[in-house]
Short mmCIF file of C-alpha atoms and ligand atoms in Angstrom, two decimals:
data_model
loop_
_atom_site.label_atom_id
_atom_site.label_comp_id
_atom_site.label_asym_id
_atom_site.label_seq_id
_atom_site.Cartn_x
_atom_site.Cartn_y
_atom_site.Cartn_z
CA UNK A 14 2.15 24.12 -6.08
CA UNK A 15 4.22 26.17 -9.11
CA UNK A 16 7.44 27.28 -9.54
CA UNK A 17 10.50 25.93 -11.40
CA UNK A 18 11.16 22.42 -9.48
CA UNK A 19 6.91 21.71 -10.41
CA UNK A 20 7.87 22.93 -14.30
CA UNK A 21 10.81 20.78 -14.75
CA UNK A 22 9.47 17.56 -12.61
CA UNK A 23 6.27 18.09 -15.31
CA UNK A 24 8.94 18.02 -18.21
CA UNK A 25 10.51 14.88 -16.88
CA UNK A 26 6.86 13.69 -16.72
CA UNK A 27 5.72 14.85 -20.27
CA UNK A 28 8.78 13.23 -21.38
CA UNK A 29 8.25 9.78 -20.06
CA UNK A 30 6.74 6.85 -21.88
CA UNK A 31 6.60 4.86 -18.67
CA UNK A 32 6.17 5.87 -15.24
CA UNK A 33 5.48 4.28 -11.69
CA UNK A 34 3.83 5.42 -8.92
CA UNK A 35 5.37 3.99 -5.95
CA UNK A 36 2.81 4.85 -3.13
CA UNK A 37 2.55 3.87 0.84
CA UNK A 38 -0.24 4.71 3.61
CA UNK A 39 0.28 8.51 2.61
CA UNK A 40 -1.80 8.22 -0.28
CA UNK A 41 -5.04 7.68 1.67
CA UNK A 42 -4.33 9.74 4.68
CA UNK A 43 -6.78 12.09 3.05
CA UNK A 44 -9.40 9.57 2.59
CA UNK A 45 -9.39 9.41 6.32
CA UNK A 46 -6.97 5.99 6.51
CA UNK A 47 -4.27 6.57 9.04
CA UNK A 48 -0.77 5.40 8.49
CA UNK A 49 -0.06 1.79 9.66
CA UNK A 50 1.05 3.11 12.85
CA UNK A 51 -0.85 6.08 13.31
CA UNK A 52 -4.26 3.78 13.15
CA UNK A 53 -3.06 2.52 16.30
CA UNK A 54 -3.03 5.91 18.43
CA UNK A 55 -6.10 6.42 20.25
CA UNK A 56 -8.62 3.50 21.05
CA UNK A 57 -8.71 0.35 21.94
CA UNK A 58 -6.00 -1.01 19.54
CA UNK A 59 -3.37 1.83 20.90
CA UNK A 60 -1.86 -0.77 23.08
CA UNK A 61 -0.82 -3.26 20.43
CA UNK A 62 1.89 -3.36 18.38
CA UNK A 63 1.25 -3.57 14.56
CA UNK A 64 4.36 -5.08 13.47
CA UNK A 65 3.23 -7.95 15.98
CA UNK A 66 -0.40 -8.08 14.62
CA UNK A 67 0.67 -8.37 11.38
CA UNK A 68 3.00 -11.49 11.82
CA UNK A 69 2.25 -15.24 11.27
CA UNK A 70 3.98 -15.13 14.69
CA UNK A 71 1.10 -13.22 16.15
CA UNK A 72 -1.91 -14.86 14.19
CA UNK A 73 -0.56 -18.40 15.82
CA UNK A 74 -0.56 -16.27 19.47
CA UNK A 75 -4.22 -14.99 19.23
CA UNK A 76 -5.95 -16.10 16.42
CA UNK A 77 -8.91 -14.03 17.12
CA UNK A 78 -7.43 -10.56 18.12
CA UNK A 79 -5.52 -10.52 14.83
CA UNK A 80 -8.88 -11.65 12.81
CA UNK A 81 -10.73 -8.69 14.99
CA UNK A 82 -8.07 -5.99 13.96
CA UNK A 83 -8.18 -7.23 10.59
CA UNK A 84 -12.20 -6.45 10.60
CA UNK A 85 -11.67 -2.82 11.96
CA UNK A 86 -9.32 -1.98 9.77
CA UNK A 87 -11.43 -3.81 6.75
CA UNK A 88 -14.77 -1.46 8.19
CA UNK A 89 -12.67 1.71 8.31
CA UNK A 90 -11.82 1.47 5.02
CA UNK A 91 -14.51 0.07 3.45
CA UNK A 92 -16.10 3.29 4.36
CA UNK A 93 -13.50 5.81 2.83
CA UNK A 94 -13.10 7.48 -0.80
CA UNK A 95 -10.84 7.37 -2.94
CA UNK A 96 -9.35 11.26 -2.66
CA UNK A 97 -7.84 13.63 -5.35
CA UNK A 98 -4.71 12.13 -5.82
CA UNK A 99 -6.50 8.07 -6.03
CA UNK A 100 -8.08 10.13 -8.80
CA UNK A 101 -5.51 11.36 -10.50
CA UNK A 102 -3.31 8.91 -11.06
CA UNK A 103 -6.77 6.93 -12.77
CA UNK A 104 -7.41 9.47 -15.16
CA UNK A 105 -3.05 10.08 -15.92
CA UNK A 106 -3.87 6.38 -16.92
CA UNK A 107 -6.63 6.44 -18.64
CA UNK A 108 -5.58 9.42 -20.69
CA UNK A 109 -2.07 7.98 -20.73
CA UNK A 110 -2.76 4.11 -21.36
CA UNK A 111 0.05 1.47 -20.34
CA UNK A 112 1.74 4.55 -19.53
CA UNK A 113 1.64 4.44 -15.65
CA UNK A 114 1.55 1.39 -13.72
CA UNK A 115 0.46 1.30 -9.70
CA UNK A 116 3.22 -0.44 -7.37
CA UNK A 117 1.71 -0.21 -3.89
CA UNK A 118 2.02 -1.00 -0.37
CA UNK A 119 -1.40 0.02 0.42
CA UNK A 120 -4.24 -2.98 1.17
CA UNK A 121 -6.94 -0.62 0.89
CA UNK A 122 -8.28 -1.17 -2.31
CA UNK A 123 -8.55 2.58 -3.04
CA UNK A 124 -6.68 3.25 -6.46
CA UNK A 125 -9.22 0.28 -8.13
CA UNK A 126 -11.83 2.10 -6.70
CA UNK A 127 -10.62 5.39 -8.65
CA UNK A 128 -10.99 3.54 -11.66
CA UNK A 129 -7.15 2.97 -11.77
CA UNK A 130 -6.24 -0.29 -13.77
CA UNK A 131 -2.79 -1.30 -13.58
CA UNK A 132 -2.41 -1.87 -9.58
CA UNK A 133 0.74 -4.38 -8.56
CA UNK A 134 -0.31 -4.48 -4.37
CA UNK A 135 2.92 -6.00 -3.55
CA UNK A 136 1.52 -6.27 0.00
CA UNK A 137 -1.86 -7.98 -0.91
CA UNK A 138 -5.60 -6.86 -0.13
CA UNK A 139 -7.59 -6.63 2.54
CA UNK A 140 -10.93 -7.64 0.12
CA UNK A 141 -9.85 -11.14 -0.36
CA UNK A 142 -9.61 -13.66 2.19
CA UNK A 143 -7.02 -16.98 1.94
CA UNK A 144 -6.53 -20.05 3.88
CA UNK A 145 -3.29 -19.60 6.10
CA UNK A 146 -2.09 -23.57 5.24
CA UNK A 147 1.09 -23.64 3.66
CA UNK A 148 -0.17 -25.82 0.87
CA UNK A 149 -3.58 -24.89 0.54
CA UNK A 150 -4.40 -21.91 -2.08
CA UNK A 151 -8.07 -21.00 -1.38
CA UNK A 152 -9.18 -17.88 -1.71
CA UNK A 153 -12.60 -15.86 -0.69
CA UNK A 154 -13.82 -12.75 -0.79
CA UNK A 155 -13.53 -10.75 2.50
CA UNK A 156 -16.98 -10.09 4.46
CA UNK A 157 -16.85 -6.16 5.70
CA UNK A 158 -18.82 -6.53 9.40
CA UNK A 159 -21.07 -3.73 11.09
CA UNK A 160 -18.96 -2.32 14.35
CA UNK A 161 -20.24 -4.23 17.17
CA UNK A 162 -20.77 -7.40 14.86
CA UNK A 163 -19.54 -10.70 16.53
CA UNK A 164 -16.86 -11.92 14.03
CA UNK A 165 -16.52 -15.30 13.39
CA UNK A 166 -13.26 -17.39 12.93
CA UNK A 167 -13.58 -19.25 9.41
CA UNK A 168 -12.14 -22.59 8.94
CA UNK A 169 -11.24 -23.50 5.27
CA UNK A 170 -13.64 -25.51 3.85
CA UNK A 171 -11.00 -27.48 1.55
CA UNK A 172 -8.51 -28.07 4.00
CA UNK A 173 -9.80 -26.76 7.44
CA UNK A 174 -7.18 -24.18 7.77
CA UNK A 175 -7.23 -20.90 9.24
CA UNK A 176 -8.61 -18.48 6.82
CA UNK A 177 -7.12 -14.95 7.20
CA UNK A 178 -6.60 -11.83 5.60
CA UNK A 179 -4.74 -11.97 2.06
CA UNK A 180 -2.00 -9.79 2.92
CA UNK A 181 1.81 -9.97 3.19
CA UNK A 182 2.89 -10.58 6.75
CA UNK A 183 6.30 -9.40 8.33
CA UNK A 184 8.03 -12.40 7.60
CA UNK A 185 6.32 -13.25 4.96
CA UNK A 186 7.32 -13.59 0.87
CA UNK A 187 5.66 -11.13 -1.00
CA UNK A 188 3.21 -12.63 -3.71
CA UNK A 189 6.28 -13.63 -6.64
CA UNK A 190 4.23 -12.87 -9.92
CA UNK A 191 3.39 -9.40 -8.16
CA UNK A 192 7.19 -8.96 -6.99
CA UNK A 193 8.37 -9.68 -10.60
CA UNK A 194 5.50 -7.50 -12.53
CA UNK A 195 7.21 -4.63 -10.19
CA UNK A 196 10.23 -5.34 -10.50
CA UNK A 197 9.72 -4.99 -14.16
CA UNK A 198 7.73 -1.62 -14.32
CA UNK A 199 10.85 -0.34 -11.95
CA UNK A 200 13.02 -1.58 -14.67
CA UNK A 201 11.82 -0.07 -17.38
CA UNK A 202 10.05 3.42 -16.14
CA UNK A 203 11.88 6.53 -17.09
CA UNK A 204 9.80 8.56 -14.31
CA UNK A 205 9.06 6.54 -10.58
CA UNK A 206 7.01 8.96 -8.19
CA UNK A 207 6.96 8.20 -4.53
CA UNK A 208 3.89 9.00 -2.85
CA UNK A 209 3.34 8.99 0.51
CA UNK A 210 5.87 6.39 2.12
CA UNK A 211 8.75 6.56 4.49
CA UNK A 212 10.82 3.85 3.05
CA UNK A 213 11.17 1.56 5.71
CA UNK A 214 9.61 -1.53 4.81
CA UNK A 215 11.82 -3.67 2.50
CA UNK A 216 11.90 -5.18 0.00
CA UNK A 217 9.57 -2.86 -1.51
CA UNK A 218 11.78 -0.25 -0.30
CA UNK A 219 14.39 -1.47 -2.68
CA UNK A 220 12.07 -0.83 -5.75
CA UNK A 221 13.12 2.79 -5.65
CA UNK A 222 16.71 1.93 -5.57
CA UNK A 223 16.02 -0.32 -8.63
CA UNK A 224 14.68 2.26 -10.52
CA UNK A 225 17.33 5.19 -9.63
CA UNK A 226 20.06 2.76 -10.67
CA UNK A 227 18.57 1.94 -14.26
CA UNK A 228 18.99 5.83 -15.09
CA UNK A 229 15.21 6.99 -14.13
CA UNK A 230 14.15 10.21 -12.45
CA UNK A 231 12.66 10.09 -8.78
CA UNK A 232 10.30 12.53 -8.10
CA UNK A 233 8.66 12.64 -3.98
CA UNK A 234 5.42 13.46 -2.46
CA UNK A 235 5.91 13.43 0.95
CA UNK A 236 4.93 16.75 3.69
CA UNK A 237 7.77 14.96 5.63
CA UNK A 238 11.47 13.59 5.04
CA UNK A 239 12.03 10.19 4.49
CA UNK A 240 14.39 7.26 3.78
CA UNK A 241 14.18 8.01 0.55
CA UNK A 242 15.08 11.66 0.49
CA UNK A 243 18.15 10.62 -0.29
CA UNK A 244 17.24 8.80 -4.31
CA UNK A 245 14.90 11.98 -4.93
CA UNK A 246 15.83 14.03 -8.46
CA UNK A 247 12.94 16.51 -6.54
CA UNK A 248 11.01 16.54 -3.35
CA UNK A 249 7.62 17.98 -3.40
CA UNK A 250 6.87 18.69 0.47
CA UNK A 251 3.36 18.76 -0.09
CA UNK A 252 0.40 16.35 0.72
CA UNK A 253 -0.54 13.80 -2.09
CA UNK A 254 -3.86 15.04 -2.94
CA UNK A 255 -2.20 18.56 -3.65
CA UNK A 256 1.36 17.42 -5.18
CA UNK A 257 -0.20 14.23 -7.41
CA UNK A 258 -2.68 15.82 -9.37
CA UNK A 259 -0.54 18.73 -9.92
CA UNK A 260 2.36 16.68 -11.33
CA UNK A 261 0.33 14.68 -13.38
CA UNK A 262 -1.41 18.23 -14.90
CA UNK A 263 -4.76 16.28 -13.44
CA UNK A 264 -5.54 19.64 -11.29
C1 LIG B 317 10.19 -10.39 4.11
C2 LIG B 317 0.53 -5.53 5.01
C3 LIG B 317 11.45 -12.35 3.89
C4 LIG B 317 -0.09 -5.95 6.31
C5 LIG B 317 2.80 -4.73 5.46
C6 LIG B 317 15.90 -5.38 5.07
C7 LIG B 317 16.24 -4.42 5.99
C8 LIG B 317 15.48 -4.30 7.19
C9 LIG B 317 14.37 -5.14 7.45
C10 LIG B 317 14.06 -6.10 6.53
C11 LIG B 317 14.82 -6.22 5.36
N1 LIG B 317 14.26 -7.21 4.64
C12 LIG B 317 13.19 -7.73 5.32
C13 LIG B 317 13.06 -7.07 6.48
C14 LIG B 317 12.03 -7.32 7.46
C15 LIG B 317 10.70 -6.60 7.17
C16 LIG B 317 10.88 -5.11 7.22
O1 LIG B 317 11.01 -4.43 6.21
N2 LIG B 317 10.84 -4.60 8.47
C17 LIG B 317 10.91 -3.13 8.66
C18 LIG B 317 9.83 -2.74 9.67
C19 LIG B 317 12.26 -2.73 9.14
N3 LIG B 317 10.15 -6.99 5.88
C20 LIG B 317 9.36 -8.10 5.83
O2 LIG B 317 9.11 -8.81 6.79
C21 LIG B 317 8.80 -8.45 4.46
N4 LIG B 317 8.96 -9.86 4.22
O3 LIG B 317 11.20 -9.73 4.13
O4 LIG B 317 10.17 -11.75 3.97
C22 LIG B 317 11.23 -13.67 3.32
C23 LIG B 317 11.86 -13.96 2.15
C24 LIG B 317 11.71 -15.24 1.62
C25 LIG B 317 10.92 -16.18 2.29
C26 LIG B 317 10.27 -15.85 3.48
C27 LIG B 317 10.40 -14.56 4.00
C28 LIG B 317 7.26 -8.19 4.40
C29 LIG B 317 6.94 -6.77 4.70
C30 LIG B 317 5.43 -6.50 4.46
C31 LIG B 317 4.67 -6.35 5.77
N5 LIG B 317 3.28 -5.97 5.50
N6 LIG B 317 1.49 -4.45 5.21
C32 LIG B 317 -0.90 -4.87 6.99
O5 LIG B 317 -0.89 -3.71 6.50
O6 LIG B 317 -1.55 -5.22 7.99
S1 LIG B 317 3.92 -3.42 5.69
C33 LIG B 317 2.90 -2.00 5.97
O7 LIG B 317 3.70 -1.09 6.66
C34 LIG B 317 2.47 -1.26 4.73
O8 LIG B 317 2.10 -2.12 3.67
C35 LIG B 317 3.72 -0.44 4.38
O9 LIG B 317 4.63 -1.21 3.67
C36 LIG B 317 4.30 -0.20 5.75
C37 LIG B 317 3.98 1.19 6.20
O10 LIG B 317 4.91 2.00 5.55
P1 LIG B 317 4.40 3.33 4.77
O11 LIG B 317 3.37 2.95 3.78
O12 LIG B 317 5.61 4.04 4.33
O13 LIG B 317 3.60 4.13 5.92
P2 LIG B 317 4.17 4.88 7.21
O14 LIG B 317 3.02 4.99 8.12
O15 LIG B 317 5.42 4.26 7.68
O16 LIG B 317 4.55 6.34 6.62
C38 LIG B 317 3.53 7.12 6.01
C39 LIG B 317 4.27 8.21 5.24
O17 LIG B 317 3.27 9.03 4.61
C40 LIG B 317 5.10 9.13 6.14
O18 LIG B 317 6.39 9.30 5.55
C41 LIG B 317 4.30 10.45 6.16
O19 LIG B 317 5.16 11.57 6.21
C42 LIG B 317 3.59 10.39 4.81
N7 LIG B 317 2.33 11.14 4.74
C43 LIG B 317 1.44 11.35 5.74
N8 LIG B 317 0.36 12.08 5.25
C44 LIG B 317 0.61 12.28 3.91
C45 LIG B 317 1.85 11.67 3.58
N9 LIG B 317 2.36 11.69 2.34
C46 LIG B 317 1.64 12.35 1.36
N10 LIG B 317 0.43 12.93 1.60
C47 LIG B 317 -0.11 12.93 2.85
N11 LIG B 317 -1.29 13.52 3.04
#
């Protein structure tokens, strides 16, 4: 990556005090994590529909297919690395501190494991467990199970709920002190880079709007268009673990 468009989206960068890295399942396609609904081509899960798996709708339906997904998913990416762009955006931070903050859709887990601090995972984590009651807040911490492992349903042991993955559901309200922390670092960033999402999935979505219309500069990482193109001050064309760490001078 050079040329003029990488020099001045570098200026807007050097410039900023604050900046947000809005990032979806693109990020850690080069770890080896396909999209959301690219990890269902091939295999046995090919035949389900992920929108449906990850529903309340569908947990009530079949309890223990959606629990089973959930541990394939958990195994695959227990087992993958954070990759160059993960990385770069930890040591931006580090070098740059409070000066970039994490707002992702990703579950995987992967920018804490680059060492990367300030993480707002609007759609939760797939390392911590909760009981699906309505008014029952426990929490555990996810067990990762061998492939052919039989996995066992857990009851709640405060309330005798279902316990299930801690992520956001279709459906479901995203976690409100992680929806306002967002919302805030959207607010007041002068820079938001998008990283690897198409946009569709609201009201995370939204967050870039928020940001455009308070004056900052969008900049995308994306090898294909989006429904976003549209907000972008620049689009790199370029996988994340080539554009990020180029952007952030981290190459
Ligand atoms: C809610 C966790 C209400 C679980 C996920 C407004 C308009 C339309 C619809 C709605 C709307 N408001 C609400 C809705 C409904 C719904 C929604 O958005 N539906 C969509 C499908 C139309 N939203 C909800 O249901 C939300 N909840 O609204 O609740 C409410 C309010 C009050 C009270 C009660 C209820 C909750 C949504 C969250 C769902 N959970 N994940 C799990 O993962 O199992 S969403 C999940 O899918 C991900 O987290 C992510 O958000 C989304 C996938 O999107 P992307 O990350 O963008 O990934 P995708 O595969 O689509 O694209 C990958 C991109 O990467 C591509 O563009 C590709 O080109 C690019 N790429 C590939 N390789 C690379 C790359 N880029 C860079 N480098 C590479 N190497």
């Amino acid at each position: 990556m050079t040329g003029d468009a990488l020099a001045r989206a570098r200026g807007w960068i050097d410039e900023a005090k604050h900046i947000v890295a809005f990032s979806g399942a693109g990020l850690s396609t080069e770890s080896g994590i396909p999209t959301f609904r690219d990890a269902q081509t091939g295999g046995f899960w090919e035949k389900y529909d992920p929108v449906t798996l990850a529903s309340p709708e569908g947990f009530s339906a079949d309890r223990r297919l959606v629990i089973e997904w959930y541990a394939y998913r958990t195994r695959l990416i227990a087992e993958a690395k954070p990759n160059p762009a993960h990385r770069a955006l930890a040591a931006y931070e580090a070098a740059h501190p409070g000066g970039l903050a994490n707002v992702t859709q990703n579950i995987d887990g992967l920018l804490q494991r680059a060492g990367a601090t300030t993480v707002h995972e609007l759609h939760g984590t797939l390392f911590r467990d909760r009981c699906h009651a309505p008014h029952c807040s426990h929490t555990a911490e996810a067990t990762i199970f061998e492939e052919d492992a039989e996995i066992p349903l857990v009851d709640c042991p405060q309330c005798g709920g279902w316990m299930r993955p801690d992520v956001v559901w279709f459906g479901e309200m995203l976690p409100p002190a992680v929806w306002q922390a967002a919302e805030q670092a959207c607010l007041a960033c002068d820079v938001l880079i998008c990283i690897g999402t198409k946009g569709a999935v609201y009201p995370a979505a939204g967050l870039v709007q928020l940001a455009k219309s308070t004056g900052s500069k969008v900049i995308q990482v994306n090898p294909n268009p989006s429904e976003l193109d549209y907000l972008a001050d620049a689009t790199f064309l370029a996988a994340a673990g080539e554009a990020v760490p180029a952007l952030l001078r981290q190459d």
